[in-house]
PDB file of C-alpha atoms in Angstrom:
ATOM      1  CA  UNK M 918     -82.355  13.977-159.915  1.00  0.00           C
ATOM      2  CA  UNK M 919     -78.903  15.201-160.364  1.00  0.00           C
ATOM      3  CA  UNK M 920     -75.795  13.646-161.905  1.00  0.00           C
ATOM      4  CA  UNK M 921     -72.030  15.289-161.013  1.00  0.00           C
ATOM      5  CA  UNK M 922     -70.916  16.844-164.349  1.00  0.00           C
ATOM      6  CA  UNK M 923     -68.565  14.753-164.943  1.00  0.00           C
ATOM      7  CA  UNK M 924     -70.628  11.377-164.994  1.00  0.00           C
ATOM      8  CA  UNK M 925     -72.945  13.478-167.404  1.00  0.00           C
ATOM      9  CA  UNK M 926     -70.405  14.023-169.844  1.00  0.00           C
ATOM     10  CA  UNK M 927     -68.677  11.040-169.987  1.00  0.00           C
ATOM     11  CA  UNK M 928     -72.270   9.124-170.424  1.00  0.00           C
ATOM     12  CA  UNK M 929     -72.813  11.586-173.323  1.00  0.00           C
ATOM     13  CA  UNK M 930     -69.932  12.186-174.822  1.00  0.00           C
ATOM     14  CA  UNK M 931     -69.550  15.405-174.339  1.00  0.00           C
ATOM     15  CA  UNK M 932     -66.418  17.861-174.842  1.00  0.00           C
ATOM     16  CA  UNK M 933     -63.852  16.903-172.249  1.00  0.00           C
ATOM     17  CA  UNK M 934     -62.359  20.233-172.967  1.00  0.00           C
ATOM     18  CA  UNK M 935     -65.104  22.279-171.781  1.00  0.00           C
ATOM     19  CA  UNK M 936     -65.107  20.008-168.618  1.00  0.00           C
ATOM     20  CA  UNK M 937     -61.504  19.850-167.743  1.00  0.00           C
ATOM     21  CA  UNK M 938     -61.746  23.734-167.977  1.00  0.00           C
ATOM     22  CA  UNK M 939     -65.068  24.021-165.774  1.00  0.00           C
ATOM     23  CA  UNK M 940     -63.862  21.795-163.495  1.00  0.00           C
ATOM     24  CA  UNK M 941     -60.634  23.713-162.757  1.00  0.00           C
ATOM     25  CA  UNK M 942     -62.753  27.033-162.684  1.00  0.00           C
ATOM     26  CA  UNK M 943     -64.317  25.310-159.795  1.00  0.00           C
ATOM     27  CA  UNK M 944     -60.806  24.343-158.060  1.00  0.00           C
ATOM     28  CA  UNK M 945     -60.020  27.638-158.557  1.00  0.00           C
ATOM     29  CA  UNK M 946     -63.392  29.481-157.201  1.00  0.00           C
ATOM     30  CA  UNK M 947     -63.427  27.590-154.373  1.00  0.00           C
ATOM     31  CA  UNK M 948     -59.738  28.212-153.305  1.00  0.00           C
ATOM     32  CA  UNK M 949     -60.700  31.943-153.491  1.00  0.00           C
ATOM     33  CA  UNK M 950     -62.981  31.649-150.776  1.00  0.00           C
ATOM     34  CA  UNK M 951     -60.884  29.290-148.683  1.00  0.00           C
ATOM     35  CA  UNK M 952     -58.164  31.663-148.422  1.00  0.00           C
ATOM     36  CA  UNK M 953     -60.866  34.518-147.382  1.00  0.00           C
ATOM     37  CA  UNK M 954     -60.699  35.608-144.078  1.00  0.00           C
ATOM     38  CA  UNK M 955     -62.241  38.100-141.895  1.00  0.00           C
ATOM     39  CA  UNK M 956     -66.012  37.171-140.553  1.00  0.00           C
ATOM     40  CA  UNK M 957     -67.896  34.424-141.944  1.00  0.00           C
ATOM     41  CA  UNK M 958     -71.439  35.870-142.417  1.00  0.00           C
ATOM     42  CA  UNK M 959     -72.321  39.238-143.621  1.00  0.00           C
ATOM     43  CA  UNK M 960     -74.032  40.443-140.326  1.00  0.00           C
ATOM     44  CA  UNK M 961     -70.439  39.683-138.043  1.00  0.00           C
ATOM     45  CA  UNK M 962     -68.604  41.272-140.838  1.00  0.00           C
ATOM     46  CA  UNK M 963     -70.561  44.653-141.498  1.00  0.00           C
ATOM     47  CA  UNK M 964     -70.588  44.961-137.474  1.00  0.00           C
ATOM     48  CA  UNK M 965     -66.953  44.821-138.053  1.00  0.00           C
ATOM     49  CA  UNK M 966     -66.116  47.402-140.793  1.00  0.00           C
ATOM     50  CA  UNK M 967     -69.051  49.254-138.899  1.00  0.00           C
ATOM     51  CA  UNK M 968     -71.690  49.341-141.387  1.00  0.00           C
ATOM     52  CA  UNK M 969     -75.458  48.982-140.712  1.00  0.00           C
ATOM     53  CA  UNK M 970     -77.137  46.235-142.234  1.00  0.00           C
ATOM     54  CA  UNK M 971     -78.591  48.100-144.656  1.00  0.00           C
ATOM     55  CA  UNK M 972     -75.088  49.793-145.257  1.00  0.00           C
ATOM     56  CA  UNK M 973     -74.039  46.238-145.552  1.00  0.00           C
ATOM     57  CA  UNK M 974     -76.629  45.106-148.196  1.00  0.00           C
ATOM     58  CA  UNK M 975     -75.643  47.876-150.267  1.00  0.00           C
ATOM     59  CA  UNK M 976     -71.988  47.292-150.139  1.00  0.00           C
ATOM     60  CA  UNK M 977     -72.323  43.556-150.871  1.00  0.00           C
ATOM     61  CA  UNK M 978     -74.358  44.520-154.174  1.00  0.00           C
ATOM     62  CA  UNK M 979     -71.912  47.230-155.349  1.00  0.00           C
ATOM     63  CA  UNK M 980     -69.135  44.943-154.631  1.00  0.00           C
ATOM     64  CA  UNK M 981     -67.465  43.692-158.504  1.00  0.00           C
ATOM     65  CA  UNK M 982     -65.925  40.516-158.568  1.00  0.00           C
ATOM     66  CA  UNK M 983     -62.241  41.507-158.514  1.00  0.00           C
ATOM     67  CA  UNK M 984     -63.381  43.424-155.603  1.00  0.00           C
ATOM     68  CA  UNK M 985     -64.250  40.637-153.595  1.00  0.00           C
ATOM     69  CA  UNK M 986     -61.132  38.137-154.802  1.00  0.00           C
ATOM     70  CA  UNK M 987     -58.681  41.593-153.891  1.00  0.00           C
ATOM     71  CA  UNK M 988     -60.290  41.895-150.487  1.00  0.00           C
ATOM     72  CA  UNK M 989     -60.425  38.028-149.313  1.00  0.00           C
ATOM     73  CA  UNK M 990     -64.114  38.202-148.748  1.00  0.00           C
ATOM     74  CA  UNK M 991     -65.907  35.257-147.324  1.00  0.00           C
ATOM     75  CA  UNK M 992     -68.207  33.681-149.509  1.00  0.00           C
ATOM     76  CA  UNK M 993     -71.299  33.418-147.282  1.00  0.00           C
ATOM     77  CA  UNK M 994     -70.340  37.326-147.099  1.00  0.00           C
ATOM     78  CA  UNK M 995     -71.060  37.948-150.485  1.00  0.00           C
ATOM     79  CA  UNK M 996     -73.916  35.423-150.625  1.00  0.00           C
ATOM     80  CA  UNK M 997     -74.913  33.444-154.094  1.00  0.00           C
ATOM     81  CA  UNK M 998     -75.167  36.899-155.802  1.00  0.00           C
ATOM     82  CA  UNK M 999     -71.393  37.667-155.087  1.00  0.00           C
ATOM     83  CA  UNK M1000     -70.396  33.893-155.820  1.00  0.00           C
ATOM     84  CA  UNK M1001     -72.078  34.252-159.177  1.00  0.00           C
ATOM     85  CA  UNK M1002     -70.198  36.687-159.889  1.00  0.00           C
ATOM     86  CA  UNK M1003     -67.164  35.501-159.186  1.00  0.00           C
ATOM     87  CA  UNK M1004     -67.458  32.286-161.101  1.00  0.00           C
ATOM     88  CA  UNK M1005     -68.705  34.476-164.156  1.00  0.00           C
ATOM     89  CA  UNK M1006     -65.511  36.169-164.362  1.00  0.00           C
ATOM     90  CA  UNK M1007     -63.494  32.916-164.237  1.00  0.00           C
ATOM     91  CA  UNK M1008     -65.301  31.903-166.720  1.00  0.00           C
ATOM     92  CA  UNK M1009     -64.799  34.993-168.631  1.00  0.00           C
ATOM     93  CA  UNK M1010     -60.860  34.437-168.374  1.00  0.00           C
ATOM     94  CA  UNK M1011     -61.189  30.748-169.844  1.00  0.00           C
ATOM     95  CA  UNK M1012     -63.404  32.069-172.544  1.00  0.00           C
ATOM     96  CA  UNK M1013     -65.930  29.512-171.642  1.00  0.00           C
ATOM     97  CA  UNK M1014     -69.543  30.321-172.829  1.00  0.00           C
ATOM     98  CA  UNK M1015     -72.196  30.931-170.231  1.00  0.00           C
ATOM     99  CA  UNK M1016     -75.024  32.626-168.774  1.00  0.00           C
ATOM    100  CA  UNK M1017     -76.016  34.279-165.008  1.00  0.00           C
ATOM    101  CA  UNK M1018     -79.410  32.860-163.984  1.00  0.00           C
ATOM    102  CA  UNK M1019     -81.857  34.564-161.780  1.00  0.00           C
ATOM    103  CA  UNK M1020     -83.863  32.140-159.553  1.00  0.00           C
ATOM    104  CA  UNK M1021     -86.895  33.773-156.937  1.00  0.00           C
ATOM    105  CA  UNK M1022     -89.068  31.440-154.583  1.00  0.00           C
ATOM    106  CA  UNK M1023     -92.033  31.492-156.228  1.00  0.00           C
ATOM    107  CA  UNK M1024     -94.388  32.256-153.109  1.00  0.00           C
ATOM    108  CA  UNK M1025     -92.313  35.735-152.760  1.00  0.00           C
ATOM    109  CA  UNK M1026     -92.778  36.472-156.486  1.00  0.00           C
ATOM    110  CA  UNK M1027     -96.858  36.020-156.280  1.00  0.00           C
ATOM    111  CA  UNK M1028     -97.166  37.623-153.073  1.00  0.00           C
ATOM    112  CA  UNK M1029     -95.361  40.784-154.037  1.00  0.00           C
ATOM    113  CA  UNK M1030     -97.374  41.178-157.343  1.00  0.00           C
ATOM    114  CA  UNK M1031    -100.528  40.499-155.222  1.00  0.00           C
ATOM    115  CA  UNK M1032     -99.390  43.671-153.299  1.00  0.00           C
ATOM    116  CA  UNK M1033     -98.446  45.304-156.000  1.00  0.00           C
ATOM    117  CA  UNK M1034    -101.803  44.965-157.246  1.00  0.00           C
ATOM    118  CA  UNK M1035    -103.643  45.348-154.106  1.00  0.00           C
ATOM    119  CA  UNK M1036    -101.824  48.769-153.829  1.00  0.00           C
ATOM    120  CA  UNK M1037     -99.943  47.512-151.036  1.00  0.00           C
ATOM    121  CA  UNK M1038     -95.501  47.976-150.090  1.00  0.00           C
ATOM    122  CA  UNK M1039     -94.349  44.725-152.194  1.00  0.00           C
ATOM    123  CA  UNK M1040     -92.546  42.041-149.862  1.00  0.00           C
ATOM    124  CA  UNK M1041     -89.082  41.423-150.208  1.00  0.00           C
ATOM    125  CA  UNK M1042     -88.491  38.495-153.411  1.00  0.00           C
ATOM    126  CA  UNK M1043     -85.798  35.834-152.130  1.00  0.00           C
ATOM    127  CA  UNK M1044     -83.910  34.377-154.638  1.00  0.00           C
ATOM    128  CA  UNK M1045     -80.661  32.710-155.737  1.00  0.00           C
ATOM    129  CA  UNK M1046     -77.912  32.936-158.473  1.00  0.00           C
ATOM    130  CA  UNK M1047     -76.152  30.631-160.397  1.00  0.00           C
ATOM    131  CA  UNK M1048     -74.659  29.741-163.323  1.00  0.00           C
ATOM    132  CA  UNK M1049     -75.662  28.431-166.839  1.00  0.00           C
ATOM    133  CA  UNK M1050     -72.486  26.886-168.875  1.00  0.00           C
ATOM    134  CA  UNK M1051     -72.918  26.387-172.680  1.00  0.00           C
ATOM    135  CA  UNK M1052     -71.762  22.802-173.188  1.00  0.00           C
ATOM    136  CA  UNK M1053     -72.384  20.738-177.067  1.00  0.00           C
ATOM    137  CA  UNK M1054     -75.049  23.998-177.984  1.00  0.00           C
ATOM    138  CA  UNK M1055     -77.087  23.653-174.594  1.00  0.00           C
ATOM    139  CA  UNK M1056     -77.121  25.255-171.415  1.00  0.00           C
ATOM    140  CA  UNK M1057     -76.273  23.118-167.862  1.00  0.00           C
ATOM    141  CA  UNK M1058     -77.093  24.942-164.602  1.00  0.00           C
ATOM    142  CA  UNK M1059     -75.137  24.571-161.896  1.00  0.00           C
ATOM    143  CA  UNK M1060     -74.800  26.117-158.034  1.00  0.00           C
ATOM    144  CA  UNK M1061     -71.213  27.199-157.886  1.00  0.00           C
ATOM    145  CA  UNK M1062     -71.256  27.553-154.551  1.00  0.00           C
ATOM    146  CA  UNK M1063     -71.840  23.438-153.577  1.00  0.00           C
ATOM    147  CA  UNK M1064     -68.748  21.480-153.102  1.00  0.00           C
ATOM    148  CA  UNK M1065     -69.047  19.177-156.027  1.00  0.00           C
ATOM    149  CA  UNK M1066     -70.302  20.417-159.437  1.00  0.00           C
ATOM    150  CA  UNK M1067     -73.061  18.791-159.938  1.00  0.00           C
ATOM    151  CA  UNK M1068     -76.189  19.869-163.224  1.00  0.00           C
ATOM    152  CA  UNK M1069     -79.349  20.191-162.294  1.00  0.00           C
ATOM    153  CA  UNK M1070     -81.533  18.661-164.618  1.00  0.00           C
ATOM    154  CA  UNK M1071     -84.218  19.840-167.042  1.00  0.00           C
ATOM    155  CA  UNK M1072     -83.519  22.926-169.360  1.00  0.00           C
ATOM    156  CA  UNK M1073     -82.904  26.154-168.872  1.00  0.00           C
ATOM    157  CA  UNK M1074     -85.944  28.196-169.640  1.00  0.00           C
ATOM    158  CA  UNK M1075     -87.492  31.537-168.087  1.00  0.00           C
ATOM    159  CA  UNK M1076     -90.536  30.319-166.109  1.00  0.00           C
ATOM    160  CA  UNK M1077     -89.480  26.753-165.498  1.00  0.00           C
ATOM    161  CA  UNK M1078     -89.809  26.422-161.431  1.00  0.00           C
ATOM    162  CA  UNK M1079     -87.355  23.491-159.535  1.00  0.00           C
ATOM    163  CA  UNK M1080     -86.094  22.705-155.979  1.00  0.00           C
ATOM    164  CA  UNK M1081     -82.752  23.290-154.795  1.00  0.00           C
ATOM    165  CA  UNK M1082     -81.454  20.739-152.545  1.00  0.00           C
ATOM    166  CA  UNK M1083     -80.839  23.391-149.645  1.00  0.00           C
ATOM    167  CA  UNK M1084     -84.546  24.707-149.593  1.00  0.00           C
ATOM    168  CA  UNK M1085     -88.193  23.590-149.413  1.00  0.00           C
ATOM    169  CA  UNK M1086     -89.630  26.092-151.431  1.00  0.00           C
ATOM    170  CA  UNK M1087     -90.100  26.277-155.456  1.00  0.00           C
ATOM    171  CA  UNK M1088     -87.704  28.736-157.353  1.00  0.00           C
ATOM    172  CA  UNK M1089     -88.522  30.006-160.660  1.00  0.00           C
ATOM    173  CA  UNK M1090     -86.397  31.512-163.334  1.00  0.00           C
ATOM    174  CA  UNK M1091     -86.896  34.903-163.795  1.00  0.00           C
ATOM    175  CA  UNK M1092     -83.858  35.997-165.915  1.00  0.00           C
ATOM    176  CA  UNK M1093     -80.836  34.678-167.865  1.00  0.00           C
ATOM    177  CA  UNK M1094     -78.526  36.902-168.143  1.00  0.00           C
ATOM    178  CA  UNK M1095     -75.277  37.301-170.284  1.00  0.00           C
ATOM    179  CA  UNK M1096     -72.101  38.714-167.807  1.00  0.00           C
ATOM    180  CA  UNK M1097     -72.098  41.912-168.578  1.00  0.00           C
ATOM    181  CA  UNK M1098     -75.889  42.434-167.791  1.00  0.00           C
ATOM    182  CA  UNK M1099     -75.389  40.494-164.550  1.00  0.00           C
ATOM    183  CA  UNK M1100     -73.011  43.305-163.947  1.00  0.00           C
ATOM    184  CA  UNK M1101     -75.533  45.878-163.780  1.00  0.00           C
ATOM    185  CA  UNK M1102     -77.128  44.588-161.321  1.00  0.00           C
ATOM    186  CA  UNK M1103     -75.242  46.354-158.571  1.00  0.00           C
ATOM    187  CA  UNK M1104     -77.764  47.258-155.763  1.00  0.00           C
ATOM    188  CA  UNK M1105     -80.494  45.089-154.017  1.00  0.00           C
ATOM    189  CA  UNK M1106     -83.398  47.315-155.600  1.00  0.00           C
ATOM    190  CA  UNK M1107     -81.740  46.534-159.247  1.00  0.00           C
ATOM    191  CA  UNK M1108     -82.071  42.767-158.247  1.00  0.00           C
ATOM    192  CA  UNK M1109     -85.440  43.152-156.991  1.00  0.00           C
ATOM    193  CA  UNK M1110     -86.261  45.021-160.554  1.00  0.00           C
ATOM    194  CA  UNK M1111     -84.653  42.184-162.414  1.00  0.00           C
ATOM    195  CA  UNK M1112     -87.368  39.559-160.270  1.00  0.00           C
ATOM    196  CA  UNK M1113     -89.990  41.856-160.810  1.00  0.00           C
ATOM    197  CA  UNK M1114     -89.436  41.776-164.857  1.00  0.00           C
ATOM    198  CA  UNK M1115     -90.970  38.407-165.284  1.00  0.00           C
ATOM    199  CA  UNK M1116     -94.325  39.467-164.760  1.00  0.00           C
ATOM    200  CA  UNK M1117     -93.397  41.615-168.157  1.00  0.00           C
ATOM    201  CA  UNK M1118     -92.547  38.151-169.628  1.00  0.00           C
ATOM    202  CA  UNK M1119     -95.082  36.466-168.558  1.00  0.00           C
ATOM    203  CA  UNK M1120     -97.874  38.617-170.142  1.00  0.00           C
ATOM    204  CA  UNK M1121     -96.121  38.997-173.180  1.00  0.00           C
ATOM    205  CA  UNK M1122     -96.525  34.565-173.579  1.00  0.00           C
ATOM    206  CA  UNK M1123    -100.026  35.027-172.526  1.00  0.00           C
ATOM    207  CA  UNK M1124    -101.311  37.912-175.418  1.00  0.00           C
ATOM    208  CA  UNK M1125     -99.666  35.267-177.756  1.00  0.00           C
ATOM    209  CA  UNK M1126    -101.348  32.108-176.705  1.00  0.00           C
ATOM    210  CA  UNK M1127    -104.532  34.645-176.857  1.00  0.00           C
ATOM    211  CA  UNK M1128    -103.646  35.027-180.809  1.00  0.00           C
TER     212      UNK M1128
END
């Protein structure tokens, strides 16, 4: 279940600073996009700059975030790894504490380590980014990229799986990342990488619990 931000923080008593300055990092973010223009999905736009799909996956990835707030590119464009970003770097302007987290649908990360395994090409890991704000000591996920800013509940944690409203399948976290490692990830094969790690993770937990 999900509470908008602001109901959370007034029930808890949270700082109203920190709010007041995520939810106008929100009114800002989202006028970005508005005034984008140009295409409004990423195959209709790379068929207009003349770019492949593949071309276009790459140049999405290497995209920064001034780079797509300078160029007025639509957000469904840029997708939730793009939007992430984005809202990262507002928040790096209103020196608000936060974290970029990784999220893969669960049935693409098992299959692709079962080929992997099997000594088969891996599948392709779906996933989606958002954001992680530091509010009172403890992190509050969010999608930037729904109209209202809304928490989703339960902490933030590598392995913990939830549903997004938009989507039947499980996600997982795989990483939480600080901005400037987000940054690095700059090509789809870096993302896919960054998915892949939590099998690393995951094996580390279980040689402990074997201690």
């Amino acid at each position: 279940m999900k509470k908008k931000l602001i109901e959370w923080l007034v029930e808890s008593k949270k700082d109203k600073s920190t709010m007041q300055k995520l939810e106008e990092t929100h009114a800002e973010f989202h006028k970005i996009f508005q005034n984008a223009f140009g295409p409004r999905n990423l195959r209709d736009y790379a068929g207009s700059k003349g770019m492949t799909m593949n071309q276009a996956e790459d140049w999405k990835f290497a995209l920064t975030a001034q780079d797509i707030i300078n160029e007025h590119i639509p957000a469904n464009v840029v997708g939730c790894s793009g939007r992430a970003a984005v809202f990262s770097k507002l928040l790096q302007q209103r020196m608000i504490p936060h974290k970029v987290i990784l999220t893969a649908v669960v049935g693409d990360l098992n299959r692709a380590r079962n080929n992997i395994q099997q000594g088969k090409k891996p599948n392709i890991i779906n996933g989606h980014q958002i954001i992680a704000v530091e509010i009172d000591g403890r992190l509050r996920m969010f999608d930037p990229g729904k109209k209202k800013l809304e928490l989703i509940d339960g902490n933030v944690s590598v392995g913990r799986q939830f549903q997004y409203d938009f989507a039947d399948d499980n996600y997982i976290i795989t990483n939480i990342m600080s901005p400037k490692e987000y940054e690095t990830i700059n090509t789809p094969e870096k993302l896919q990488s960054a998915y892949k790690q939590f099998w690393n993770v995951l094996q580390i937990v279980h040689q402990n619990d074997d201690r």
